[in-house]
GROMACS .gro file of C-alpha atoms in nm:
model
  393
    1MET     CA    1   0.362   4.370 -10.973
    2SER     CA    2   0.643   4.525 -11.173
    3PHE     CA    3   0.812   4.290 -11.418
    4LYS     CA    4   1.059   4.318 -11.705
    5ARG     CA    5   0.880   4.375 -12.034
    6LEU     CA    6   1.010   4.273 -12.374
    7GLU     CA    7   0.998   4.631 -12.503
    8THR     CA    8   1.283   4.720 -12.265
    9ALA     CA    9   1.516   4.449 -12.400
   10GLU     CA   10   1.799   4.503 -12.648
   11LEU     CA   11   1.713   4.245 -12.915
   12SER     CA   12   1.895   4.330 -13.237
   13GLY     CA   13   2.154   4.064 -13.318
   14LYS     CA   14   2.060   3.860 -13.011
   15THR     CA   15   1.934   3.506 -12.976
   16ALA     CA   16   1.620   3.485 -12.763
   17ILE     CA   17   1.535   3.162 -12.581
   18VAL     CA   18   1.155   3.163 -12.560
   19ARG     CA   19   0.956   2.932 -12.333
   20VAL     CA   20   0.621   2.868 -12.497
   21ASP     CA   21   0.347   2.614 -12.426
   22PHE     CA   22   0.282   2.390 -12.725
   23ASN     CA   23   0.115   2.120 -12.513
   24VAL     CA   24  -0.184   2.119 -12.747
   25PRO     CA   25  -0.455   1.852 -12.779
   26ARG     CA   26  -0.444   1.601 -13.065
   27ASP     CA   27  -0.689   1.343 -13.195
   28ASP     CA   28  -0.615   0.971 -13.247
   29ALA     CA   29  -0.473   1.046 -13.591
   30GLY     CA   30  -0.228   1.300 -13.445
   31ASN     CA   31  -0.406   1.608 -13.577
   32ILE     CA   32  -0.408   1.923 -13.365
   33THR     CA   33  -0.765   1.978 -13.247
   34GLU     CA   34  -0.719   2.311 -13.069
   35ASP     CA   35  -0.441   2.554 -13.162
   36THR     CA   36  -0.495   2.845 -12.921
   37ARG     CA   37  -0.162   2.792 -12.748
   38ILE     CA   38   0.027   2.799 -13.077
   39ARG     CA   39  -0.150   3.115 -13.189
   40SER     CA   40  -0.088   3.286 -12.856
   41ALA     CA   41   0.288   3.251 -12.909
   42LEU     CA   42   0.286   3.420 -13.250
   43PRO     CA   43   0.290   3.787 -13.138
   44THR     CA   44   0.607   3.733 -12.933
   45ILE     CA   45   0.781   3.538 -13.208
   46ASN     CA   46   0.692   3.802 -13.467
   47TYR     CA   47   0.799   4.088 -13.238
   48LEU     CA   48   1.137   3.927 -13.172
   49GLN     CA   49   1.191   3.873 -13.543
   50GLU     CA   50   1.096   4.231 -13.623
   51GLN     CA   51   1.350   4.352 -13.368
   52GLY     CA   52   1.627   4.147 -13.527
   53ALA     CA   53   1.644   3.856 -13.284
   54LYS     CA   54   1.698   3.489 -13.363
   55VAL     CA   55   1.431   3.279 -13.191
   56VAL     CA   56   1.477   2.947 -13.011
   57LEU     CA   57   1.154   2.794 -12.883
   58LEU     CA   58   1.132   2.561 -12.582
   59SER     CA   59   0.822   2.364 -12.483
   60HIS     CA   60   0.708   2.043 -12.320
   61PHE     CA   61   0.445   1.808 -12.456
   62GLY     CA   62   0.263   1.541 -12.258
   63ARG     CA   63   0.425   1.335 -11.984
   64PRO     CA   64   0.712   1.135 -12.134
   65LYS     CA   65   0.851   1.061 -11.785
   66GLY     CA   66   1.195   1.196 -11.853
   67GLU     CA   67   1.272   0.974 -12.151
   68PRO     CA   68   1.255   1.025 -12.530
   69ASN     CA   69   0.923   0.907 -12.668
   70PRO     CA   70   0.857   0.936 -13.044
   71ASP     CA   71   0.484   0.966 -12.979
   72MET     CA   72   0.547   1.285 -12.781
   73SER     CA   73   0.796   1.451 -13.013
   74LEU     CA   74   0.728   1.819 -13.085
   75ARG     CA   75   0.805   1.767 -13.453
   76PHE     CA   76   0.431   1.770 -13.531
   77ILE     CA   77   0.418   2.137 -13.430
   78VAL     CA   78   0.649   2.248 -13.713
   79PRO     CA   79   0.396   2.245 -14.002
   80ALA     CA   80   0.136   2.435 -13.800
   81LEU     CA   81   0.393   2.690 -13.684
   82GLU     CA   82   0.527   2.740 -14.036
   83LYS     CA   83   0.174   2.790 -14.166
   84PHE     CA   84   0.097   3.058 -13.906
   85LEU     CA   85   0.431   3.238 -13.945
   86SER     CA   86   0.471   3.194 -14.321
   87LYS     CA   87   0.835   3.114 -14.244
   88SER     CA   88   1.044   2.801 -14.219
   89VAL     CA   89   1.112   2.654 -13.873
   90THR     CA   90   1.421   2.449 -13.793
   91PHE     CA   91   1.355   2.152 -13.566
   92MET     CA   92   1.640   2.042 -13.341
   93GLU     CA   93   1.644   1.716 -13.147
   94ARG     CA   94   1.986   1.793 -12.998
   95PRO     CA   95   2.043   2.170 -12.996
   96SER     CA   96   2.384   2.327 -12.949
   97ALA     CA   97   2.514   2.680 -12.936
   98ASP     CA   98   2.729   2.611 -13.244
   99LEU     CA   99   2.436   2.481 -13.451
  100ILE     CA  100   2.218   2.776 -13.355
  101SER     CA  101   2.487   3.040 -13.408
  102GLY     CA  102   2.545   2.896 -13.756
  103LEU     CA  103   2.187   2.976 -13.861
  104ASP     CA  104   2.079   3.302 -14.024
  105GLN     CA  105   1.979   3.580 -13.785
  106ASP     CA  106   1.614   3.550 -13.890
  107ALA     CA  107   1.602   3.179 -13.802
  108ILE     CA  108   1.332   3.024 -13.588
  109VAL     CA  109   1.426   2.705 -13.404
  110LEU     CA  110   1.198   2.461 -13.224
  111VAL     CA  111   1.380   2.240 -12.975
  112GLU     CA  112   1.262   1.888 -12.898
  113ASN     CA  113   1.031   1.822 -12.598
  114THR     CA  114   1.207   1.951 -12.285
  115ARG     CA  115   1.054   1.670 -12.079
  116PHE     CA  116   1.251   1.409 -12.271
  117SER     CA  117   1.504   1.470 -11.994
  118SER     CA  118   1.422   1.404 -11.628
  119MET     CA  119   1.640   1.707 -11.549
  120GLU     CA  120   1.360   1.931 -11.678
  121THR     CA  121   1.094   1.860 -11.416
  122ALA     CA  122   1.362   1.828 -11.147
  123GLY     CA  123   1.462   2.188 -11.218
  124ASP     CA  124   1.822   2.074 -11.259
  125PRO     CA  125   2.061   2.373 -11.279
  126LYS     CA  126   2.285   2.187 -11.526
  127MET     CA  127   2.003   2.159 -11.780
  128ALA     CA  128   1.904   2.520 -11.716
  129GLN     CA  129   2.265   2.632 -11.775
  130PHE     CA  130   2.284   2.431 -12.096
  131LEU     CA  131   1.961   2.584 -12.227
  132ALA     CA  132   2.085   2.929 -12.128
  133SER     CA  133   2.404   2.869 -12.328
  134LEU     CA  134   2.195   2.855 -12.646
  135GLY     CA  135   2.112   3.226 -12.641
  136ASP     CA  136   2.153   3.572 -12.496
  137ILE     CA  137   1.821   3.645 -12.325
  138PHE     CA  138   1.530   3.442 -12.190
  139VAL     CA  139   1.168   3.524 -12.271
  140MET     CA  140   0.902   3.359 -12.056
  141ASP     CA  141   0.581   3.342 -12.261
  142ALA     CA  142   0.407   3.042 -12.102
  143PHE     CA  143   0.207   3.151 -11.798
  144SER     CA  144   0.054   2.802 -11.795
  145ALA     CA  145   0.398   2.660 -11.706
  146SER     CA  146   0.497   2.932 -11.461
  147HIS     CA  147   0.386   2.753 -11.144
  148ARG     CA  148   0.649   2.480 -11.181
  149LYS     CA  149   1.018   2.532 -11.102
  150HIS     CA  150   1.130   2.347 -11.413
  151ALA     CA  151   1.462   2.399 -11.587
  152SER     CA  152   1.317   2.554 -11.902
  153SER     CA  153   1.051   2.773 -11.743
  154ALA     CA  154   1.207   2.911 -11.426
  155VAL     CA  155   1.562   2.797 -11.341
  156ILE     CA  156   1.697   2.915 -11.678
  157GLY     CA  157   1.603   3.266 -11.568
  158GLU     CA  158   1.880   3.250 -11.308
  159TYR     CA  159   2.140   3.244 -11.587
  160LEU     CA  160   2.003   3.490 -11.845
  161PRO     CA  161   1.837   3.833 -11.843
  162SER     CA  162   1.467   3.743 -11.839
  163TYR     CA  163   1.163   3.919 -11.982
  164ALA     CA  164   0.792   3.851 -12.010
  165GLY     CA  165   0.672   3.764 -12.359
  166LEU     CA  166   0.371   3.946 -12.499
  167ALA     CA  167   0.122   3.669 -12.406
  168MET     CA  168   0.271   3.649 -12.057
  169GLU     CA  169   0.259   4.027 -12.025
  170ARG     CA  170  -0.109   4.034 -12.118
  171GLU     CA  171  -0.189   3.761 -11.866
  172LEU     CA  172  -0.001   3.929 -11.582
  173ASP     CA  173  -0.153   4.269 -11.656
  174HIS     CA  174  -0.508   4.133 -11.651
  175LEU     CA  175  -0.456   3.930 -11.335
  176ALA     CA  176  -0.303   4.231 -11.163
  177ALA     CA  177  -0.602   4.440 -11.269
  178ALA     CA  178  -0.834   4.183 -11.115
  179LEU     CA  179  -0.658   4.117 -10.786
  180ASP     CA  180  -0.371   4.356 -10.716
  181HIS     CA  181  -0.531   4.691 -10.798
  182PRO     CA  182  -0.891   4.624 -10.902
  183LYS     CA  183  -1.179   4.856 -10.957
  184THR     CA  184  -1.408   4.812 -10.658
  185PRO     CA  185  -1.641   4.660 -10.552
  186VAL     CA  186  -1.477   4.327 -10.636
  187MET     CA  187  -1.663   3.997 -10.646
  188ALA     CA  188  -1.558   3.642 -10.725
  189ILE     CA  189  -1.753   3.337 -10.828
  190VAL     CA  190  -1.586   3.017 -10.712
  191GLY     CA  191  -1.749   2.687 -10.799
  192GLY     CA  192  -1.655   2.330 -10.867
  193ALA     CA  193  -1.703   1.997 -10.701
  194LYS     CA  194  -1.492   2.003 -10.387
  195VAL     CA  195  -1.388   2.250 -10.120
  196SER     CA  196  -1.074   2.044 -10.054
  197THR     CA  197  -0.924   2.148 -10.390
  198LYS     CA  198  -0.982   2.518 -10.331
  199ILE     CA  199  -0.918   2.582  -9.961
  200ASP     CA  200  -0.611   2.799 -10.028
  201LEU     CA  201  -0.802   2.990 -10.295
  202LEU     CA  202  -1.098   3.065 -10.068
  203GLU     CA  203  -0.876   3.163  -9.776
  204ASN     CA  204  -0.687   3.410  -9.995
  205LEU     CA  205  -0.988   3.555 -10.171
  206VAL     CA  206  -1.194   3.637  -9.862
  207THR     CA  207  -0.921   3.881  -9.758
  208ARG     CA  208  -0.931   4.059 -10.095
  209LEU     CA  209  -1.294   4.071 -10.205
  210ASP     CA  210  -1.614   4.252 -10.125
  211THR     CA  211  -1.832   3.953 -10.219
  212LEU     CA  212  -1.758   3.585 -10.270
  213VAL     CA  213  -2.018   3.366 -10.443
  214ILE     CA  214  -1.969   2.997 -10.370
  215GLY     CA  215  -2.142   2.750 -10.600
  216GLY     CA  216  -2.124   2.401 -10.742
  217GLY     CA  217  -2.081   2.092 -10.529
  218MET     CA  218  -1.852   2.282 -10.291
  219ALA     CA  219  -2.145   2.500 -10.185
  220ASN     CA  220  -2.307   2.190 -10.035
  221THR     CA  221  -2.027   2.162  -9.782
  222PHE     CA  222  -2.091   2.519  -9.666
  223LEU     CA  223  -2.467   2.460  -9.652
  224PHE     CA  224  -2.407   2.147  -9.444
  225ALA     CA  225  -2.178   2.346  -9.214
  226GLN     CA  226  -2.467   2.589  -9.161
  227GLY     CA  227  -2.691   2.304  -9.050
  228HIS     CA  228  -2.882   2.230  -9.371
  229ASP     CA  229  -2.956   1.872  -9.478
  230VAL     CA  230  -2.811   1.827  -9.826
  231GLY     CA  231  -2.956   1.480  -9.884
  232ALA     CA  232  -2.751   1.259 -10.117
  233SER     CA  233  -2.555   1.553 -10.257
  234LEU     CA  234  -2.180   1.560 -10.300
  235CYS     CA  235  -2.060   1.701  -9.970
  236GLU     CA  236  -1.729   1.693  -9.781
  237LYS     CA  237  -1.877   1.668  -9.434
  238ASN     CA  238  -1.532   1.627  -9.281
  239LEU     CA  239  -1.457   1.986  -9.386
  240LYS     CA  240  -1.740   2.139  -9.184
  241ALA     CA  241  -1.495   2.308  -8.945
  242LYS     CA  242  -1.287   2.445  -9.233
  243ALA     CA  243  -1.598   2.585  -9.401
  244LEU     CA  244  -1.698   2.759  -9.079
  245ASP     CA  245  -1.343   2.898  -9.045
  246ILE     CA  246  -1.358   3.040  -9.396
  247MET     CA  247  -1.693   3.204  -9.326
  248ALA     CA  248  -1.558   3.352  -9.003
  249ALA     CA  249  -1.251   3.485  -9.184
  250ALA     CA  250  -1.474   3.641  -9.447
  251LYS     CA  251  -1.681   3.813  -9.181
  252SER     CA  252  -1.367   3.951  -9.017
  253ALA     CA  253  -1.247   4.083  -9.354
  254ASN     CA  254  -1.587   4.236  -9.440
  255CYS     CA  255  -1.628   3.999  -9.732
  256GLU     CA  256  -1.987   3.887  -9.786
  257ILE     CA  257  -2.024   3.520  -9.877
  258VAL     CA  258  -2.318   3.439 -10.104
  259LEU     CA  259  -2.442   3.080 -10.089
  260PRO     CA  260  -2.747   2.924 -10.259
  261ILE     CA  261  -3.080   3.023 -10.107
  262ASP     CA  262  -3.271   2.777 -10.327
  263VAL     CA  263  -3.153   2.474 -10.521
  264VAL     CA  264  -3.236   2.242 -10.810
  265VAL     CA  265  -3.248   1.878 -10.702
  266ALA     CA  266  -3.282   1.541 -10.875
  267THR     CA  267  -3.260   1.175 -10.780
  268GLU     CA  268  -3.038   1.085 -11.076
  269PHE     CA  269  -2.709   1.233 -11.190
  270LYS     CA  270  -2.782   1.245 -11.561
  271ALA     CA  271  -2.888   1.489 -11.830
  272ASN     CA  272  -3.255   1.583 -11.835
  273ALA     CA  273  -3.329   1.391 -11.517
  274ASP     CA  274  -3.656   1.479 -11.346
  275SER     CA  275  -3.578   1.777 -11.126
  276ARG     CA  276  -3.742   2.035 -10.907
  277VAL     CA  277  -3.660   2.364 -10.737
  278CYS     CA  278  -3.681   2.367 -10.360
  279GLY     CA  279  -3.572   2.554 -10.050
  280LEU     CA  280  -3.262   2.465  -9.852
  281ASP     CA  281  -3.459   2.277  -9.589
  282ASP     CA  282  -3.673   2.083  -9.835
  283VAL     CA  283  -3.408   1.852  -9.984
  284ALA     CA  284  -3.517   1.490  -9.947
  285PRO     CA  285  -3.265   1.229  -9.823
  286HIS     CA  286  -3.247   1.062 -10.166
  287GLU     CA  287  -3.213   1.386 -10.365
  288MET     CA  288  -2.896   1.551 -10.494
  289ILE     CA  289  -2.839   1.926 -10.528
  290LEU     CA  290  -2.720   1.973 -10.888
  291ASP     CA  291  -2.765   2.345 -10.946
  292ALA     CA  292  -2.848   2.675 -10.782
  293GLY     CA  293  -3.211   2.784 -10.802
  294PRO     CA  294  -3.363   3.091 -10.971
  295ASP     CA  295  -3.369   3.304 -10.655
  296THR     CA  296  -2.999   3.237 -10.606
  297VAL     CA  297  -2.929   3.336 -10.965
  298SER     CA  298  -3.119   3.661 -10.914
  299THR     CA  299  -2.905   3.735 -10.609
  300ILE     CA  300  -2.586   3.666 -10.802
  301LEU     CA  301  -2.692   3.895 -11.086
  302ASP     CA  302  -2.775   4.172 -10.839
  303VAL     CA  303  -2.429   4.143 -10.684
  304MET     CA  304  -2.272   4.141 -11.028
  305GLU     CA  305  -2.456   4.453 -11.135
  306ALA     CA  306  -2.329   4.634 -10.827
  307SER     CA  307  -1.966   4.523 -10.881
  308LYS     CA  308  -1.690   4.668 -11.096
  309THR     CA  309  -1.460   4.364 -11.108
  310LEU     CA  310  -1.552   3.996 -11.140
  311ILE     CA  311  -1.316   3.700 -11.098
  312TRP     CA  312  -1.460   3.364 -11.199
  313ASN     CA  313  -1.325   3.016 -11.125
  314GLY     CA  314  -1.549   2.712 -11.151
  315PRO     CA  315  -1.912   2.642 -11.253
  316LEU     CA  316  -2.214   2.699 -11.031
  317GLY     CA  317  -2.374   2.361 -11.099
  318ALA     CA  318  -2.342   2.039 -11.297
  319PHE     CA  319  -2.309   2.248 -11.611
  320GLU     CA  320  -2.224   1.952 -11.837
  321MET     CA  321  -2.587   1.838 -11.817
  322THR     CA  322  -2.911   2.016 -11.894
  323PRO     CA  323  -3.102   2.154 -11.712
  324PHE     CA  324  -2.832   2.183 -11.444
  325ASP     CA  325  -2.633   2.431 -11.653
  326THR     CA  326  -2.891   2.705 -11.600
  327SER     CA  327  -2.731   2.906 -11.318
  328THR     CA  328  -2.386   2.896 -11.479
  329VAL     CA  329  -2.511   2.997 -11.824
  330GLU     CA  330  -2.743   3.272 -11.699
  331SER     CA  331  -2.473   3.421 -11.478
  332ALA     CA  332  -2.215   3.403 -11.757
  333LYS     CA  333  -2.444   3.568 -12.009
  334PHE     CA  334  -2.524   3.849 -11.766
  335ALA     CA  335  -2.153   3.905 -11.695
  336ALA     CA  336  -2.089   3.916 -12.070
  337LYS     CA  337  -2.366   4.174 -12.111
  338LEU     CA  338  -2.206   4.394 -11.844
  339CYS     CA  339  -1.867   4.355 -12.012
  340ARG     CA  340  -2.006   4.467 -12.346
  341LYS     CA  341  -2.137   4.781 -12.173
  342ASP     CA  342  -1.796   4.836 -12.005
  343ALA     CA  343  -1.978   4.815 -11.673
  344ILE     CA  344  -1.750   4.546 -11.529
  345ILE     CA  345  -1.405   4.393 -11.573
  346ALA     CA  346  -1.448   4.015 -11.589
  347VAL     CA  347  -1.150   3.781 -11.562
  348ALA     CA  348  -1.196   3.404 -11.565
  349GLY     CA  349  -0.977   3.097 -11.566
  350GLY     CA  350  -0.950   2.725 -11.505
  351GLY     CA  351  -1.035   2.431 -11.727
  352ASP     CA  352  -1.397   2.379 -11.621
  353THR     CA  353  -1.450   2.753 -11.620
  354VAL     CA  354  -1.341   2.793 -11.981
  355ALA     CA  355  -1.563   2.500 -12.082
  356ALA     CA  356  -1.859   2.648 -11.897
  357LEU     CA  357  -1.815   2.992 -12.052
  358ALA     CA  358  -1.779   2.831 -12.394
  359LEU     CA  359  -2.111   2.655 -12.334
  360ALA     CA  360  -2.265   2.994 -12.260
  361ASP     CA  361  -2.102   3.130 -12.579
  362VAL     CA  362  -1.941   3.425 -12.399
  363LEU     CA  363  -1.569   3.358 -12.445
  364ASP     CA  364  -1.529   3.661 -12.669
  365ASP     CA  365  -1.716   3.893 -12.433
  366PHE     CA  366  -1.521   3.855 -12.109
  367THR     CA  367  -1.238   4.100 -12.049
  368PHE     CA  368  -0.987   3.819 -12.019
  369ILE     CA  369  -1.002   3.441 -12.000
  370SER     CA  370  -0.695   3.251 -11.886
  371THR     CA  371  -0.636   2.900 -12.017
  372ALA     CA  372  -0.348   2.848 -11.773
  373GLY     CA  373  -0.527   2.607 -11.541
  374GLY     CA  374  -0.303   2.527 -11.244
  375ALA     CA  375  -0.097   2.845 -11.276
  376PHE     CA  376  -0.412   3.058 -11.276
  377LEU     CA  377  -0.537   2.883 -10.963
  378GLU     CA  378  -0.206   2.920 -10.779
  379TRP     CA  379  -0.190   3.289 -10.870
  380MET     CA  380  -0.541   3.330 -10.727
  381GLU     CA  381  -0.427   3.149 -10.415
  382GLY     CA  382  -0.159   3.413 -10.364
  383LYS     CA  383   0.128   3.171 -10.418
  384THR     CA  384   0.465   3.261 -10.566
  385LEU     CA  385   0.502   3.134 -10.922
  386PRO     CA  386   0.867   3.054 -11.005
  387GLY     CA  387   0.825   3.141 -11.373
  388VAL     CA  388   0.688   3.482 -11.278
  389ASP     CA  389   0.931   3.546 -10.995
  390ILE     CA  390   1.229   3.551 -11.235
  391LEU     CA  391   1.068   3.841 -11.423
  392LYS     CA  392   1.030   4.079 -11.130
  393VAL     CA  393   1.209   4.408 -11.149
   0.00000   0.00000   0.00000
């Protein structure tokens, strides 16, 4: 996809409205516990400043339900941002074009939580026009907010020239490399608890991949559809027909689906529960499938070694509990090893995915890991993202 990049914008003397994502986690005392999203915005802010642009930052935080809520004010971001930038940041509860134009050209402004107005999530054009009136260009640098047609992340782009920020650019380039023009063969690992949450994803991927590995609880639904007894395992039996449809679509598209050929079962859903490895037709009625078995892992690693691009969304088992993290961790470590050898391009995303890869201690080894969550999933599903659509050339 071709999109407007920041390097093509005329920035000197301009005011750039930048949509960032400062929806960061805090502890009970209000301290920021994870600052990745703040740090990811720094390259764009610094670049704009270097090019002579005044910077106005927009972000949401939490779910204030369209009303001001002191507990969800963005004011707490200012000290962290000033520390990272080594510059002062002006916080504005009620921004105006006059207030902003009166600041020095090297000013950095953080506007109060955009969700303090119900017009934000409604995508109200009036709010978008007001925000657009604060500057000259719009810079979208929050891929994580790009799947919502909100006033500050998409509709504003209808009123200002719009460009991808540097973090957004990096995200779009890596996703395009994984799905739009990948090095082949291409494989994906899709796991997680339920098929119902990833039907659109699976239906899109089988038309674009050489191999699709299905794991986690959702694999049980496919095994059930094939006639295997999955015992007391999590299984959406009502989706048997949909699972069969997806497998048929994959066959038509020459996409091989890899399902578990052996499994790890237990009678209790808890860490270090007594477990055993068994074949697909040896699961007892009272047992739950909680991980893929060693033969399945070997198959996955073989497919990985033969692939050039890997897309990963979701764990292969109940990774939060030992020993049911084995297939996820072993597969992640092998993918990381291939990445270090430049033998594969590995792109991953989604909340559970990031947590699983962190458990395997491979976050720094993958080619790219998206923390965008819902936006990453919708991109993988082939859906149009409003916050990306405004950037297209």
